[in-house]
Amino acid sequence: MKTIAILGSTGSIGTQSIDVAQKRGYKVAALTAHSNAELLERQARLLKPEKVALYDENAAKDLKIKLRDTNVEVLSGMQGICECAAVSSADTVINSIVGMAGLRPTLAVINAGKQLALANKESLVAGGKLVTESARKNGVPILPVDSEHSAIFQCLQGKPSNRALKKIILTASGGPFFGKTKSELENVTAADALKHPNWSMGAKITIDSATMFNKGLELIEAVWLFGVEPSMVDIVVHRESIVHSMVEYDDNAVIAQLGLPDMRIPIQYALTYPERYASPVEEIDFASVAKLTFYKPDYDTFRCINICRSAIDKGGLAPAAVNSANEEINRLFREGKVRFNDIPDLITEGASAAPNMESYTADDIDETDKVVRSAVLSAISRKD
Ligand code: NAD
Ligand code: MG
């Protein structure tokens, strides 16, 4: 029987991972979350893991009391999460933590020699070189959970040789503001941005989809996962979210992966790879989908895509810096403290505060994060 651990088990990907794990009959050895003790208690009673961890120390104390009649070990803080990430009985660990808080857990999974099913794209964006080099050194695969990257991974199965791959075509839904002009976006709020047309996801990634920063993160994610040059990654807007991404070979043959927009397909594939099994997701009814449309992204209105492209072109810590700036600004936008159209300039300004360096450690990434976040906060207070 397969044994897994789920980091970020209370979130959108985390709860869908539990659904997949239960349907496949997997044992769950560890669960972690930020602070939702009620939900983690329910999950722990259902799945009987060996260990659980909450990042928040007080919430962990509360959970320890709630679970005192069980054998579940309750841990806390980043150290507790990393201990769960390395739980000895698990063979695969799903990292579905949101944000660069997922970096140390990603490294903990890899250093423990476990397969990493990665939804937490921010850890790969912030620490791409570090993460992929550690994975290579430890001989562990990184199995993509992000739907586009799962699609590309699926399209690459049976690839003749690296030279035959011409490009990767990432599809983007375009988010809730597709087709809008800059002036129409002047007064949009977080509530408007949270209405995603096709996917139901956590708040941070939903805002990132509205700014299309998410597609920039995914471009960087693709570069690291598939070892391609950034110039080999094209982006096309596909409103229906049925084609999850494509690869084009030297002979101009394009292979695509299609399915209904439901994350349980890529989650399950990351857990069963290279095998496939029946899934809880329905089949596509092509006649009712009727048509699939494709558009060039509006790079002038959605400037975050090219901010990420420049960052990966620069390399080193530049992707970490734009990622941290975006995390901070994303939160402030959700709190109503930043205007939608100010987001791209604020990201650029915040990210430029940190010095770049070619090779780096996890501590350097944390230092960049600190510098950038405080630069964002002072840029915003100057605007007030
Ligand atoms: P979410 O907000 O619904 O859940 C996030 C999880 O991380 C929660 O369990 C939360 O408790 C935990 N968490 C948050 N901050 C933490 C911290 N500081 N320390 C430890 N744990 C913390 O997010 P989500 O939508 O499930 O997204 C998770 C990741 O998967 C993100 O990186 C996102 O980009 C990626 N992803 C999500 C989707 C989706 O459909 N939701 C699709 C593709 C990729
Ligand atoms: Mg995606």
Coordinates of C-alpha atoms and ligand atoms in Angstrom, one line a residue:
M1 CA 0.0 0.0 0.0
K2 CA 1.2 3.5 -0.8
T3 CA 1.9 5.8 2.1
I4 CA 1.8 9.6 1.6
A5 CA 2.0 12.8 3.6
I6 CA 0.1 16.0 2.7
L7 CA 1.6 19.4 3.6
G8 CA -1.1 22.1 3.5
S9 CA -3.9 19.6 4.0
T10 CA -6.5 22.1 4.9
G11 CA -6.3 24.0 1.6
S12 CA -7.9 23.7 -1.8
I13 CA -5.3 21.2 -3.2
G14 CA -4.8 19.6 0.3
T15 CA -8.5 18.7 0.7
Q16 CA -8.7 17.4 -2.9
S17 CA -5.5 15.3 -2.2
I18 CA -7.2 13.8 0.7
D19 CA -10.2 12.9 -1.5
V20 CA -7.8 11.2 -4.0
A21 CA -5.9 9.4 -1.3
Q22 CA -9.1 8.0 0.2
K23 CA -10.4 6.8 -3.1
R24 CA -7.1 5.1 -3.9
G25 CA -6.9 3.6 -0.4
Y26 CA -3.6 5.2 0.5
K27 CA -2.3 5.5 4.0
V28 CA -1.6 9.0 5.2
A29 CA 1.4 9.3 7.5
A30 CA 1.4 13.1 8.2
L31 CA -0.7 16.2 7.7
T32 CA 0.2 19.8 8.2
A33 CA -1.5 23.3 8.0
H34 CA -1.0 26.9 9.0
S35 CA -3.5 27.3 11.9
N36 CA -6.8 25.7 11.3
A37 CA -6.9 23.3 14.3
E38 CA -10.6 22.4 13.8
L39 CA -10.2 21.1 10.3
L40 CA -6.8 19.4 11.0
E41 CA -8.4 17.7 14.0
R42 CA -11.2 16.3 11.8
Q43 CA -8.7 15.2 9.2
A44 CA -6.5 13.5 11.8
R45 CA -9.4 11.6 13.3
L46 CA -10.4 10.5 9.8
L47 CA -7.0 9.5 8.4
K48 CA -5.1 8.5 11.6
P49 CA -1.7 9.9 10.6
E50 CA 1.4 9.3 12.8
K51 CA 2.2 13.1 13.0
V52 CA 0.5 16.4 12.3
A53 CA 1.9 19.9 12.5
L54 CA 0.5 23.4 12.6
Y55 CA 2.8 26.4 11.8
D56 CA 1.1 28.5 14.4
E57 CA 2.3 27.6 17.9
N58 CA -0.9 28.6 19.8
A59 CA -3.1 26.7 17.3
A60 CA -0.8 23.7 17.7
K61 CA -1.2 23.8 21.5
D62 CA -5.0 23.8 21.0
L63 CA -4.7 20.9 18.6
K64 CA -2.6 18.9 21.1
I65 CA -5.5 19.2 23.6
K66 CA -8.1 18.3 21.0
L67 CA -6.1 15.2 20.0
R68 CA -5.0 14.0 23.5
D69 CA -7.2 10.9 23.3
T70 CA -5.4 9.7 20.1
N71 CA -1.9 8.5 19.3
V72 CA -1.3 11.3 16.9
E73 CA 1.9 13.3 17.6
V74 CA 1.3 17.0 17.4
L75 CA 4.2 19.2 16.2
S76 CA 4.5 22.9 15.6
G77 CA 6.3 25.6 13.7
M78 CA 8.4 25.3 10.5
Q79 CA 10.4 22.6 12.2
G80 CA 7.3 20.5 12.9
I81 CA 6.2 20.9 9.3
C82 CA 9.6 19.8 8.1
E83 CA 9.5 16.8 10.4
C84 CA 6.2 15.8 8.9
A85 CA 7.7 16.4 5.4
A86 CA 10.4 13.8 6.2
V87 CA 8.1 11.3 8.0
S88 CA 9.9 8.0 7.6
S89 CA 6.9 5.8 6.5
A90 CA 5.8 8.0 3.6
D91 CA 7.1 7.3 0.1
T92 CA 5.5 10.4 -1.6
V93 CA 4.9 13.8 -0.1
I94 CA 2.4 16.3 -1.5
N95 CA 3.5 19.9 -0.9
S96 CA 0.3 21.9 -1.2
I97 CA 1.4 24.8 1.1
V98 CA 0.8 28.2 -0.4
G99 CA 3.7 30.6 -0.9
M100 CA 7.4 30.5 -0.3
A101 CA 6.7 29.1 3.2
G102 CA 6.7 25.9 1.2
L103 CA 10.5 26.2 0.4
R104 CA 12.0 24.5 3.5
P105 CA 9.4 21.7 3.5
T106 CA 10.1 21.1 -0.3
L107 CA 13.8 20.8 0.6
A108 CA 13.0 18.6 3.6
V109 CA 11.1 16.1 1.4
I110 CA 13.9 16.0 -1.1
N111 CA 16.6 15.6 1.5
A112 CA 14.7 12.8 3.1
G113 CA 14.8 11.0 -0.3
K114 CA 11.1 11.0 -0.9
Q115 CA 9.2 11.6 -4.1
L116 CA 7.8 15.1 -4.1
A117 CA 4.4 15.7 -5.6
L118 CA 4.7 19.5 -6.0
A119 CA 1.7 21.9 -6.0
N120 CA 3.7 24.6 -4.2
K121 CA 5.1 26.4 -7.3
E122 CA 6.5 29.2 -5.2
S123 CA 9.3 27.0 -3.8
L124 CA 10.5 26.2 -7.3
V125 CA 10.2 29.8 -8.4
A126 CA 12.1 31.1 -5.4
G127 CA 14.7 28.4 -5.2
G128 CA 14.7 26.7 -8.6
K129 CA 18.4 26.0 -8.8
L130 CA 18.7 24.9 -5.2
V131 CA 15.6 22.6 -5.3
T132 CA 16.4 20.9 -8.7
E133 CA 20.0 20.4 -7.7
S134 CA 19.0 18.8 -4.4
A135 CA 16.5 16.6 -6.2
R136 CA 19.2 15.5 -8.6
K137 CA 21.7 14.8 -5.8
N138 CA 19.2 12.8 -3.8
G139 CA 17.9 11.0 -6.9
V140 CA 14.3 12.0 -6.2
P141 CA 11.7 12.9 -8.8
I142 CA 9.6 16.1 -8.7
L143 CA 6.2 15.2 -9.9
P144 CA 4.2 18.2 -11.0
V145 CA 0.7 18.8 -9.6
D146 CA 0.0 22.2 -11.2
S147 CA -2.4 21.3 -14.0
E148 CA -0.3 22.9 -16.8
H149 CA 2.9 21.2 -15.7
S150 CA 1.1 17.9 -15.2
A151 CA -0.2 18.3 -18.7
I152 CA 3.3 19.0 -20.1
F153 CA 4.7 16.1 -18.1
Q154 CA 2.1 13.8 -19.6
C155 CA 2.7 15.2 -23.1
L156 CA 6.4 14.4 -22.7
Q157 CA 5.9 10.7 -21.9
G158 CA 7.5 8.9 -24.8
K159 CA 9.5 11.9 -25.9
P160 CA 12.1 10.8 -28.4
S161 CA 15.1 12.9 -27.2
N162 CA 15.6 16.3 -25.7
R163 CA 16.5 17.8 -29.0
A164 CA 13.2 16.9 -30.5
L165 CA 11.3 19.3 -28.1
K166 CA 10.8 22.6 -29.8
K167 CA 8.6 24.4 -27.3
I168 CA 6.2 24.2 -24.4
I169 CA 2.9 25.9 -24.8
L170 CA 1.4 26.9 -21.5
T171 CA -2.3 27.6 -21.6
A172 CA -3.9 30.3 -19.4
S173 CA -7.5 30.8 -18.6
G174 CA -7.0 34.6 -18.7
G175 CA -8.7 34.9 -15.3
P176 CA -11.8 37.0 -14.4
F177 CA -10.5 40.1 -16.2
F178 CA -9.8 38.7 -19.6
G179 CA -10.5 41.2 -22.4
K180 CA -10.6 44.2 -20.0
T181 CA -8.6 47.3 -20.7
K182 CA -6.4 49.0 -18.1
S183 CA -9.0 51.8 -17.5
E184 CA -11.7 49.2 -17.0
L185 CA -9.5 47.7 -14.3
E186 CA -9.0 51.0 -12.4
N187 CA -11.4 50.3 -9.6
V188 CA -11.6 46.5 -9.5
T189 CA -11.5 45.0 -6.0
A190 CA -10.3 41.7 -4.4
A191 CA -13.9 40.5 -4.4
D192 CA -14.1 41.0 -8.2
A193 CA -10.7 39.3 -8.7
L194 CA -11.8 36.3 -6.6
K195 CA -14.5 35.3 -9.1
H196 CA -12.5 32.9 -11.2
P197 CA -14.4 31.6 -14.2
N198 CA -13.2 28.0 -14.3
W199 CA -11.3 27.0 -11.2
S200 CA -12.1 27.1 -7.5
M201 CA -8.8 27.6 -5.7
G202 CA -7.2 29.3 -2.7
A203 CA -7.4 33.1 -2.5
K204 CA -3.7 33.8 -3.2
I205 CA -3.6 31.9 -6.5
T206 CA -7.0 33.2 -7.5
I207 CA -5.6 36.8 -7.3
D208 CA -2.5 35.7 -9.1
S209 CA -4.7 34.4 -11.9
A210 CA -6.5 37.8 -12.1
T211 CA -3.1 39.6 -12.5
M212 CA -1.7 36.7 -14.5
F213 CA 1.3 36.7 -12.2
N214 CA 0.3 33.1 -11.9
K215 CA 1.2 32.4 -15.5
G216 CA 4.6 34.1 -14.9
L217 CA 5.2 31.8 -11.9
E218 CA 4.2 28.9 -14.1
L219 CA 6.6 29.9 -16.9
I220 CA 9.5 29.9 -14.3
E221 CA 8.1 26.6 -12.9
A222 CA 8.3 25.0 -16.4
V223 CA 11.9 26.2 -16.9
W224 CA 13.0 24.4 -13.8
L225 CA 10.8 21.3 -14.0
F226 CA 11.6 20.5 -17.7
G227 CA 15.1 22.0 -18.0
V228 CA 14.2 24.3 -20.9
E229 CA 15.3 27.9 -21.8
P230 CA 12.6 30.5 -20.9
S231 CA 12.4 31.4 -24.6
M232 CA 11.1 27.9 -25.3
V233 CA 8.0 28.5 -23.2
D234 CA 5.0 30.2 -25.0
I235 CA 1.8 31.3 -23.4
V236 CA -1.6 31.2 -25.0
V237 CA -4.9 32.2 -23.5
H238 CA -7.5 29.4 -23.7
R239 CA -10.7 30.5 -22.0
E240 CA -12.3 27.0 -21.6
S241 CA -9.5 25.5 -19.5
I242 CA -10.0 22.1 -21.3
V243 CA -6.5 22.0 -22.9
H244 CA -4.2 22.1 -19.9
S245 CA -1.0 22.7 -21.9
M246 CA 0.9 21.4 -24.9
V247 CA 4.3 20.5 -26.2
E248 CA 5.5 21.1 -29.8
Y249 CA 8.2 18.9 -31.3
D250 CA 10.7 19.7 -34.1
D251 CA 8.4 18.3 -36.8
N252 CA 5.7 20.8 -35.6
A253 CA 3.5 18.0 -34.2
V254 CA 1.8 19.3 -31.1
I255 CA 0.7 17.0 -28.3
A256 CA -1.9 18.3 -25.8
Q257 CA -3.5 17.0 -22.7
L258 CA -7.2 17.6 -22.2
G259 CA -9.6 17.1 -19.4
L260 CA -12.3 18.9 -17.3
P261 CA -10.8 21.6 -15.0
D262 CA -10.6 19.5 -11.9
M263 CA -7.3 19.3 -9.9
R264 CA -7.9 15.7 -8.8
I265 CA -6.7 14.4 -12.2
P266 CA -3.2 16.0 -11.9
I267 CA -3.1 15.2 -8.2
Q268 CA -3.9 11.5 -8.9
Y269 CA -1.4 11.3 -11.8
A270 CA 1.4 12.6 -9.6
L271 CA 0.6 9.9 -7.1
T272 CA 0.1 7.0 -9.5
Y273 CA 2.7 7.9 -12.2
P274 CA 3.5 6.1 -14.4
E275 CA 0.3 4.2 -14.0
R276 CA -3.3 5.5 -14.5
Y277 CA -6.4 4.5 -12.7
A278 CA -10.1 5.4 -12.7
S279 CA -10.6 8.8 -11.3
P280 CA -13.4 10.6 -9.5
V281 CA -13.5 13.2 -12.3
E282 CA -16.0 13.0 -15.1
E283 CA -15.2 12.5 -18.8
I284 CA -15.3 15.5 -21.2
D285 CA -18.5 15.7 -23.3
F286 CA -16.9 17.2 -26.4
A287 CA -20.2 18.1 -28.1
S288 CA -21.2 20.1 -25.1
V289 CA -17.8 21.9 -24.9
A290 CA -18.4 22.6 -28.6
K291 CA -15.5 24.9 -29.2
L292 CA -12.0 25.6 -27.9
T293 CA -10.6 29.1 -28.3
F294 CA -7.1 30.5 -28.2
Y295 CA -5.8 34.1 -27.9
K296 CA -2.5 35.9 -27.5
P297 CA -2.1 37.3 -24.0
D298 CA -2.6 41.0 -23.5
Y299 CA 1.0 41.7 -22.2
D300 CA 0.4 45.4 -21.8
T301 CA -2.6 45.1 -19.5
F302 CA -1.3 42.0 -17.7
R303 CA 2.3 43.1 -17.2
C304 CA 3.1 40.6 -14.5
I305 CA 3.8 37.9 -17.0
N306 CA 6.8 39.7 -18.5
I307 CA 8.0 40.8 -15.0
C308 CA 8.4 37.1 -14.3
R309 CA 10.0 36.5 -17.7
S310 CA 12.6 39.2 -17.1
A311 CA 13.3 37.7 -13.7
I312 CA 14.0 34.2 -15.0
D313 CA 16.1 35.7 -17.8
K314 CA 18.2 37.5 -15.1
G315 CA 18.4 34.3 -13.1
G316 CA 19.9 33.9 -9.6
L317 CA 17.7 35.4 -6.9
A318 CA 15.6 37.6 -9.3
P319 CA 12.7 35.1 -9.4
A320 CA 12.7 34.8 -5.6
A321 CA 12.6 38.6 -5.4
V322 CA 9.6 39.1 -7.7
N323 CA 7.9 36.1 -6.0
S324 CA 8.3 37.7 -2.5
A325 CA 7.2 41.1 -3.7
N326 CA 4.1 39.5 -5.3
E327 CA 3.2 37.5 -2.2
E328 CA 3.3 40.7 -0.1
I329 CA 1.3 42.8 -2.6
N330 CA -1.2 40.0 -3.2
R331 CA -2.0 40.0 0.5
L332 CA -2.2 43.8 0.6
F333 CA -4.5 43.8 -2.4
R334 CA -6.8 41.3 -0.7
E335 CA -6.8 43.6 2.3
G336 CA -7.9 46.5 0.1
K337 CA -4.6 48.4 0.6
V338 CA -3.3 48.3 -3.0
R339 CA -5.0 49.2 -6.3
F340 CA -5.1 46.5 -8.9
N341 CA -3.4 48.6 -11.6
D342 CA -0.5 49.5 -9.2
I343 CA 0.4 45.9 -8.7
P344 CA 3.0 45.5 -11.5
D345 CA 5.0 48.6 -10.7
L346 CA 5.0 47.8 -7.0
I347 CA 6.3 44.3 -7.7
T348 CA 9.2 45.7 -9.8
E349 CA 10.0 48.3 -7.2
G350 CA 9.9 45.9 -4.3
A351 CA 11.9 43.2 -6.1
S352 CA 14.7 45.7 -7.1
A353 CA 15.5 46.3 -3.4
A354 CA 17.3 43.0 -3.0
P355 CA 20.8 42.4 -4.4
N356 CA 20.9 39.6 -6.9
M357 CA 23.4 36.7 -6.7
E358 CA 24.0 33.8 -9.1
S359 CA 24.4 31.0 -6.5
Y360 CA 22.5 31.1 -3.3
T361 CA 21.4 29.1 -0.2
A362 CA 17.9 28.8 1.4
D363 CA 19.1 31.5 3.9
D364 CA 19.9 33.9 1.0
I365 CA 16.3 33.3 -0.2
D366 CA 14.9 34.1 3.2
E367 CA 17.1 37.3 3.4
T368 CA 15.8 38.4 -0.1
D369 CA 12.3 37.7 1.1
K370 CA 12.7 40.0 4.2
V371 CA 14.4 42.8 2.2
V372 CA 11.8 42.7 -0.5
R373 CA 8.7 42.6 1.7
S374 CA 9.9 45.6 3.8
A375 CA 10.7 47.5 0.5
V376 CA 7.1 46.8 -0.6
L377 CA 5.7 48.1 2.7
S378 CA 7.7 51.3 2.5
A379 CA 6.8 51.8 -1.2
I380 CA 3.1 51.6 -0.2
S381 CA 3.4 53.9 2.8
R382 CA 5.1 56.5 0.6
K383 CA 2.1 56.3 -1.8
D384 CA -0.4 57.0 1.1
Ligands
NAD1 P1 -4.9 27.3 0.0 O1 -4.8 28.7 0.5 O2 -6.3 26.8 -0.2 O3 -4.2 26.3 1.0 C1 -2.9 26.5 1.5 C2 -2.5 25.5 2.5 O4 -1.2 25.9 3.0 C3 -3.4 25.5 3.7 O5 -3.5 24.2 4.2 C4 -2.7 26.4 4.8 O6 -3.0 26.0 6.1 C5 -1.2 26.1 4.4 N1 -0.3 27.2 4.8 C6 -0.5 28.5 4.4 N2 0.5 29.3 4.9 C7 1.3 28.5 5.6 C8 2.5 28.7 6.3 N3 3.1 29.9 6.4 N4 3.1 27.6 6.8 C9 2.6 26.3 6.7 N5 1.4 26.1 6.0 C10 0.8 27.1 5.5 O7 -4.0 27.2 -1.3 P2 -4.2 26.3 -2.6 O8 -5.1 27.0 -3.6 O9 -4.5 24.9 -2.1 O10 -2.8 26.3 -3.2 C11 -1.7 25.6 -2.7 C12 -0.5 25.6 -3.6 O11 -0.9 24.9 -4.8 C13 -0.1 27.0 -4.1 O12 1.3 27.0 -4.3 C14 -0.8 27.1 -5.4 O13 -0.1 28.0 -6.3 C15 -0.8 25.7 -6.0 N6 -1.8 25.4 -6.9 C16 -3.1 25.4 -6.5 C17 -4.1 25.1 -7.4 C18 -5.6 25.1 -7.0 O14 -6.4 24.7 -7.8 N7 -5.9 25.5 -5.8 C19 -3.8 24.7 -8.7 C20 -2.5 24.7 -9.1 C21 -1.5 25.0 -8.2
MG2 MG -1.7 26.1 -13.0

